[in-house]
PDB file of C-alpha atoms in Angstrom:
ATOM      1  CA  PHE A   8      83.534-189.094  60.862  1.00 91.00           C
ATOM      2  CA  GLY A   9      82.082-191.530  58.362  1.00 90.00           C
ATOM      3  CA  VAL A  10      81.620-191.016  54.623  1.00 92.00           C
ATOM      4  CA  CYS A  11      79.146-192.843  52.348  1.00 93.00           C
ATOM      5  CA  TRP A  12      79.313-196.602  53.086  1.00 91.00           C
ATOM      6  CA  GLY A  13      81.436-195.919  56.157  1.00 94.00           C
ATOM      7  CA  ALA A  14      78.766-193.540  57.459  1.00 96.00           C
ATOM      8  CA  MET A  15      76.066-196.111  56.763  1.00 97.00           C
ATOM      9  CA  ALA A  16      78.082-198.773  58.618  1.00 97.00           C
ATOM     10  CA  MET A  17      78.615-196.433  61.597  1.00 97.00           C
ATOM     11  CA  ILE A  18      74.949-195.440  61.913  1.00 97.00           C
ATOM     12  CA  ASN A  19      74.017-199.118  61.707  1.00 97.00           C
ATOM     13  CA  HIS A  20      76.600-200.103  64.324  1.00 97.00           C
ATOM     14  CA  PHE A  21      75.683-197.377  66.820  1.00 96.00           C
ATOM     15  CA  HIS A  22      71.923-197.160  66.187  1.00 97.00           C
ATOM     16  CA  GLY A  23      70.780-200.268  64.278  1.00 97.00           C
ATOM     17  CA  ILE A  24      69.664-198.225  61.254  1.00 97.00           C
ATOM     18  CA  ASP A  25      69.831-200.299  58.082  1.00 97.00           C
ATOM     19  CA  LYS A  26      70.582-198.901  54.654  1.00 97.00           C
ATOM     20  CA  ARG A  27      67.991-199.465  51.926  1.00 96.00           C
ATOM     21  CA  MET A  28      68.555-200.270  48.275  1.00 96.00           C
ATOM     22  CA  LEU A  29      67.497-197.649  45.754  1.00 95.00           C
ATOM     23  CA  SER A  30      65.625-198.635  42.593  1.00 92.00           C
ATOM     24  CA  ALA A  31      68.158-196.633  40.570  1.00 90.00           C
ATOM     25  CA  LYS A  32      71.584-195.263  41.364  1.00 92.00           C
ATOM     26  CA  ALA A  33      71.611-191.740  42.818  1.00 95.00           C
ATOM     27  CA  PHE A  34      74.295-190.258  40.577  1.00 96.00           C
ATOM     28  CA  GLY A  35      75.113-186.616  40.002  1.00 97.00           C
ATOM     29  CA  CYS A  36      75.179-183.260  41.762  1.00 97.00           C
ATOM     30  CA  PHE A  37      72.061-182.544  43.789  1.00 97.00           C
ATOM     31  CA  ARG A  38      70.760-179.488  45.603  1.00 97.00           C
ATOM     32  CA  HIS A  39      70.851-179.775  49.400  1.00 98.00           C
ATOM     33  CA  ARG A  40      69.699-177.466  52.190  1.00 97.00           C
ATOM     34  CA  THR A  41      71.002-176.880  55.675  1.00 97.00           C
ATOM     35  CA  LEU A  42      68.577-177.548  58.526  1.00 97.00           C
ATOM     36  CA  ASP A  43      70.495-176.265  61.568  1.00 95.00           C
ATOM     37  CA  ASN A  44      72.690-173.237  60.947  1.00 92.00           C
ATOM     38  CA  SER A  45      73.571-173.153  64.657  1.00 95.00           C
ATOM     39  CA  SER A  46      75.605-176.366  64.285  1.00 96.00           C
ATOM     40  CA  PRO A  47      79.351-175.793  64.672  1.00 96.00           C
ATOM     41  CA  TYR A  48      79.844-178.134  61.698  1.00 96.00           C
ATOM     42  CA  LEU A  49      77.935-175.734  59.435  1.00 96.00           C
ATOM     43  CA  ARG A  50      79.786-172.493  60.270  1.00 96.00           C
ATOM     44  CA  GLY A  51      80.063-170.488  57.062  1.00 95.00           C
ATOM     45  CA  PHE A  52      77.672-172.689  55.069  1.00 96.00           C
ATOM     46  CA  SER A  53      75.119-171.147  52.753  1.00 95.00           C
ATOM     47  CA  ASP A  54      71.493-172.178  53.210  1.00 96.00           C
ATOM     48  CA  ASP A  55      71.590-174.320  50.116  1.00 95.00           C
ATOM     49  CA  LEU A  56      74.385-176.071  48.293  1.00 97.00           C
ATOM     50  CA  VAL A  57      75.133-178.582  45.569  1.00 97.00           C
ATOM     51  CA  MET A  58      76.978-181.798  46.327  1.00 96.00           C
ATOM     52  CA  PRO A  59      77.977-184.972  44.452  1.00 97.00           C
ATOM     53  CA  VAL A  60      76.086-188.173  45.172  1.00 97.00           C
ATOM     54  CA  SER A  61      77.033-191.622  43.900  1.00 96.00           C
ATOM     55  CA  ARG A  62      75.339-194.534  45.623  1.00 94.00           C
ATOM     56  CA  TRP A  63      72.897-197.412  45.256  1.00 94.00           C
ATOM     57  CA  THR A  64      71.651-197.231  48.854  1.00 96.00           C
ATOM     58  CA  GLU A  65      70.170-194.718  51.262  1.00 96.00           C
ATOM     59  CA  ILE A  66      69.356-194.140  54.894  1.00 96.00           C
ATOM     60  CA  ASP A  67      65.691-193.257  55.378  1.00 97.00           C
ATOM     61  CA  ALA A  68      65.089-189.903  57.100  1.00 97.00           C
ATOM     62  CA  ARG A  69      62.306-191.452  59.219  1.00 97.00           C
ATOM     63  CA  ASP A  70      64.770-193.956  60.684  1.00 97.00           C
ATOM     64  CA  ILE A  71      67.073-191.106  61.716  1.00 97.00           C
ATOM     65  CA  GLU A  72      64.195-189.068  63.168  1.00 97.00           C
ATOM     66  CA  ALA A  73      63.149-192.084  65.282  1.00 97.00           C
ATOM     67  CA  VAL A  74      66.459-192.007  67.201  1.00 96.00           C
ATOM     68  CA  ASP A  75      66.899-189.487  70.014  1.00 93.00           C
ATOM     69  CA  ASN A  76      69.994-187.300  69.726  1.00 93.00           C
ATOM     70  CA  LEU A  77      70.562-187.819  65.991  1.00 97.00           C
ATOM     71  CA  ASN A  78      70.302-184.497  64.163  1.00 97.00           C
ATOM     72  CA  THR A  79      70.055-184.214  60.397  1.00 98.00           C
ATOM     73  CA  LEU A  80      72.062-181.115  59.489  1.00 98.00           C
ATOM     74  CA  ILE A  81      71.891-181.251  55.668  1.00 98.00           C
ATOM     75  CA  THR A  82      69.292-182.936  53.469  1.00 98.00           C
ATOM     76  CA  SER A  83      68.136-183.100  49.860  1.00 97.00           C
ATOM     77  CA  ASP A  84      64.617-183.473  48.529  1.00 97.00           C
ATOM     78  CA  GLN A  85      66.026-185.763  45.835  1.00 96.00           C
ATOM     79  CA  THR A  86      68.551-187.878  47.736  1.00 96.00           C
ATOM     80  CA  GLY A  87      67.518-187.617  51.407  1.00 96.00           C
ATOM     81  CA  PRO A  88      69.718-187.079  54.450  1.00 97.00           C
ATOM     82  CA  CYS A  89      73.293-186.038  53.755  1.00 96.00           C
ATOM     83  CA  LEU A  90      74.923-184.956  57.027  1.00 97.00           C
ATOM     84  CA  VAL A  91      73.855-186.289  60.439  1.00 98.00           C
ATOM     85  CA  ASP A  92      75.292-185.259  63.812  1.00 97.00           C
ATOM     86  CA  ASP A  93      75.572-187.935  66.527  1.00 97.00           C
ATOM     87  CA  PRO A  94      76.770-186.015  69.613  1.00 94.00           C
ATOM     88  CA  GLU A  95      76.556-189.058  71.905  1.00 93.00           C
ATOM     89  CA  HIS A  96      79.296-190.772  69.865  1.00 93.00           C
ATOM     90  CA  ARG A  97      81.070-187.532  68.875  1.00 91.00           C
ATOM     91  CA  SER A  98      80.483-188.584  65.266  1.00 94.00           C
ATOM     92  CA  ILE A  99      79.108-187.152  62.097  1.00 96.00           C
ATOM     93  CA  TYR A 100      77.828-189.195  59.165  1.00 97.00           C
ATOM     94  CA  VAL A 101      78.154-187.882  55.597  1.00 97.00           C
ATOM     95  CA  PHE A 102      76.216-190.014  53.117  1.00 97.00           C
ATOM     96  CA  ASN A 103      77.307-187.972  50.074  1.00 97.00           C
ATOM     97  CA  HIS A 104      80.649-186.726  48.782  1.00 96.00           C
ATOM     98  CA  PHE A 105      82.112-183.366  49.795  1.00 94.00           C
ATOM     99  CA  GLU A 106      85.547-184.962  49.300  1.00 94.00           C
ATOM    100  CA  TYR A 107      85.139-185.644  45.553  1.00 95.00           C
ATOM    101  CA  ASP A 108      87.528-183.953  43.146  1.00 95.00           C
ATOM    102  CA  ASP A 109      86.268-182.179  40.034  1.00 95.00           C
ATOM    103  CA  GLU A 110      86.423-185.285  37.849  1.00 95.00           C
ATOM    104  CA  THR A 111      85.519-188.099  40.265  1.00 96.00           C
ATOM    105  CA  LEU A 112      81.990-188.550  38.862  1.00 96.00           C
ATOM    106  CA  LYS A 113      83.391-188.206  35.322  1.00 96.00           C
ATOM    107  CA  ASP A 114      85.914-190.965  35.985  1.00 96.00           C
ATOM    108  CA  GLU A 115      83.181-193.212  37.364  1.00 94.00           C
ATOM    109  CA  TYR A 116      80.890-192.462  34.403  1.00 95.00           C
ATOM    110  CA  ASP A 117      83.679-192.988  31.840  1.00 95.00           C
ATOM    111  CA  ARG A 118      84.658-196.302  33.475  1.00 95.00           C
ATOM    112  CA  ASP A 119      81.092-197.610  33.320  1.00 92.00           C
ATOM    113  CA  VAL A 120      80.652-196.506  29.693  1.00 93.00           C
ATOM    114  CA  ARG A 121      83.995-198.108  28.762  1.00 95.00           C
ATOM    115  CA  GLU A 122      83.014-201.380  30.481  1.00 96.00           C
ATOM    116  CA  GLY A 123      79.527-201.406  28.948  1.00 94.00           C
ATOM    117  CA  THR A 124      77.814-201.040  32.336  1.00 89.00           C
ATOM    118  CA  PRO A 125      74.429-199.318  31.982  1.00 88.00           C
ATOM    119  CA  ILE A 126      74.790-195.843  33.490  1.00 90.00           C
ATOM    120  CA  ASN A 127      73.026-192.527  33.182  1.00 92.00           C
ATOM    121  CA  ILE A 128      74.914-189.278  32.694  1.00 95.00           C
ATOM    122  CA  PRO A 129      75.468-187.838  36.194  1.00 96.00           C
ATOM    123  CA  MET A 130      72.637-185.375  36.807  1.00 96.00           C
ATOM    124  CA  ASN A 131      73.482-181.654  37.038  1.00 96.00           C
ATOM    125  CA  TYR A 132      77.209-182.369  36.762  1.00 97.00           C
ATOM    126  CA  TYR A 133      78.288-181.461  33.232  1.00 96.00           C
ATOM    127  CA  PRO A 134      77.343-178.073  31.773  1.00 96.00           C
ATOM    128  CA  ALA A 135      74.130-178.658  29.762  1.00 94.00           C
ATOM    129  CA  ASP A 136      74.431-182.367  30.767  1.00 93.00           C
ATOM    130  CA  ASP A 137      77.016-182.757  27.990  1.00 95.00           C
ATOM    131  CA  PRO A 138      79.787-185.223  28.957  1.00 93.00           C
ATOM    132  CA  SER A 139      82.099-183.694  26.330  1.00 93.00           C
ATOM    133  CA  LEU A 140      82.282-180.533  28.498  1.00 95.00           C
ATOM    134  CA  ALA A 141      84.425-180.252  31.628  1.00 95.00           C
ATOM    135  CA  PRO A 142      82.394-180.492  34.857  1.00 94.00           C
ATOM    136  CA  THR A 143      82.204-177.490  37.173  1.00 91.00           C
ATOM    137  CA  ASN A 144      83.032-178.042  40.849  1.00 95.00           C
ATOM    138  CA  ARG A 145      80.296-176.344  42.924  1.00 94.00           C
ATOM    139  CA  TRP A 146      80.967-178.108  46.244  1.00 95.00           C
ATOM    140  CA  ARG A 147      84.673-177.548  46.987  1.00 95.00           C
ATOM    141  CA  SER A 148      84.198-174.573  49.335  1.00 95.00           C
ATOM    142  CA  HIS A 149      81.577-176.391  51.409  1.00 95.00           C
ATOM    143  CA  GLY A 150      83.829-179.435  51.639  1.00 95.00           C
ATOM    144  CA  HIS A 151      86.689-177.319  52.968  1.00 95.00           C
ATOM    145  CA  LEU A 152      84.324-175.667  55.452  1.00 95.00           C
ATOM    146  CA  LEU A 153      82.978-178.990  56.750  1.00 96.00           C
ATOM    147  CA  TYR A 154      86.386-180.581  57.278  1.00 95.00           C
ATOM    148  CA  GLY A 155      87.801-177.413  58.830  1.00 95.00           C
ATOM    149  CA  ASN A 156      84.775-177.054  61.112  1.00 95.00           C
ATOM    150  CA  TRP A 157      85.066-180.720  62.129  1.00 94.00           C
ATOM    151  CA  ILE A 158      88.763-180.368  63.034  1.00 92.00           C
ATOM    152  CA  ASN A 159      87.984-177.160  64.947  1.00 91.00           C
ATOM    153  CA  GLN A 160      85.174-178.894  66.857  1.00 92.00           C
ATOM    154  CA  ILE A 161      87.509-181.731  67.861  1.00 89.00           C
ATOM    155  CA  TYR A 162      90.079-179.158  68.997  1.00 89.00           C
ATOM    156  CA  GLN A 163      87.517-177.097  70.948  1.00 85.00           C
ATOM    157  CA  THR A 164      85.940-180.084  72.728  1.00 84.00           C
ATOM    158  CA  THR A 165      88.937-182.283  73.549  1.00 82.00           C
ATOM    159  CA  SER A 166      90.583-181.876  76.936  1.00 76.00           C
ATOM    160  CA  TYR A 167      94.186-180.712  77.088  1.00 78.00           C
ATOM    161  CA  ASP A 168      94.781-183.033  80.041  1.00 80.00           C
ATOM    162  CA  MET A 169      95.766-186.457  78.664  1.00 80.00           C
ATOM    163  CA  ASN A 170      94.300-188.067  81.794  1.00 82.00           C
ATOM    164  CA  ASP A 171      90.841-186.716  80.885  1.00 76.00           C
ATOM    165  CA  ILE A 172      90.718-188.082  77.331  1.00 71.00           C
ATOM    166  CA  GLY A 173      88.218-190.914  77.160  1.00 72.00           C
ATOM    167  CA  ASN A 174      86.513-189.850  80.387  1.00 72.00           C
ATOM    168  CA  LYS A 175      82.881-189.189  79.395  1.00 64.00           C
ATOM    169  CA  GLU A 176      82.325-186.836  82.337  1.00 59.00           C
ATOM    170  CA  GLU A 177      85.187-184.555  81.257  1.00 49.00           C
ATOM    171  CA  GLU A 178      84.140-184.486  77.573  1.00 48.00           C
ATOM    172  CA  LYS A 179      80.785-182.826  78.298  1.00 48.00           C
TER     173      LYS A 179
END
């Protein structure tokens, strides 16, 4: 399970897919859609969801599509692939931030403003895009679902026999 830069490092390590620099920081809460509702990782997910994004780099969807056995499970028209399943390595890659608390983007924005770093207001994060208003968390339930589904999938697919763990034939 890799998140953001960790996910980008994992997909590069296992598949040679390089991250690409963005011309501007992807920063805010963006609409995403699920692509494979049959995935055990997406049990209980709605067809579309909003999720925080905060990054200067991306993984190109075409690079993922070029690799057999990588499955994009969640994507965004604005920010690209979000959640990718890699069954061969029993891994999932999350390029965005289900794990963020309510004020994580606010804290990042406030820090940059305080330090004089050029930064845009995080898109679709504050009500009416007004940083004086408290942000509304619209991703918490999906984050809990993903992490719960991931733990359940590990539980359901790991052998109870300690001698079988690590044996590729037994894991299938």
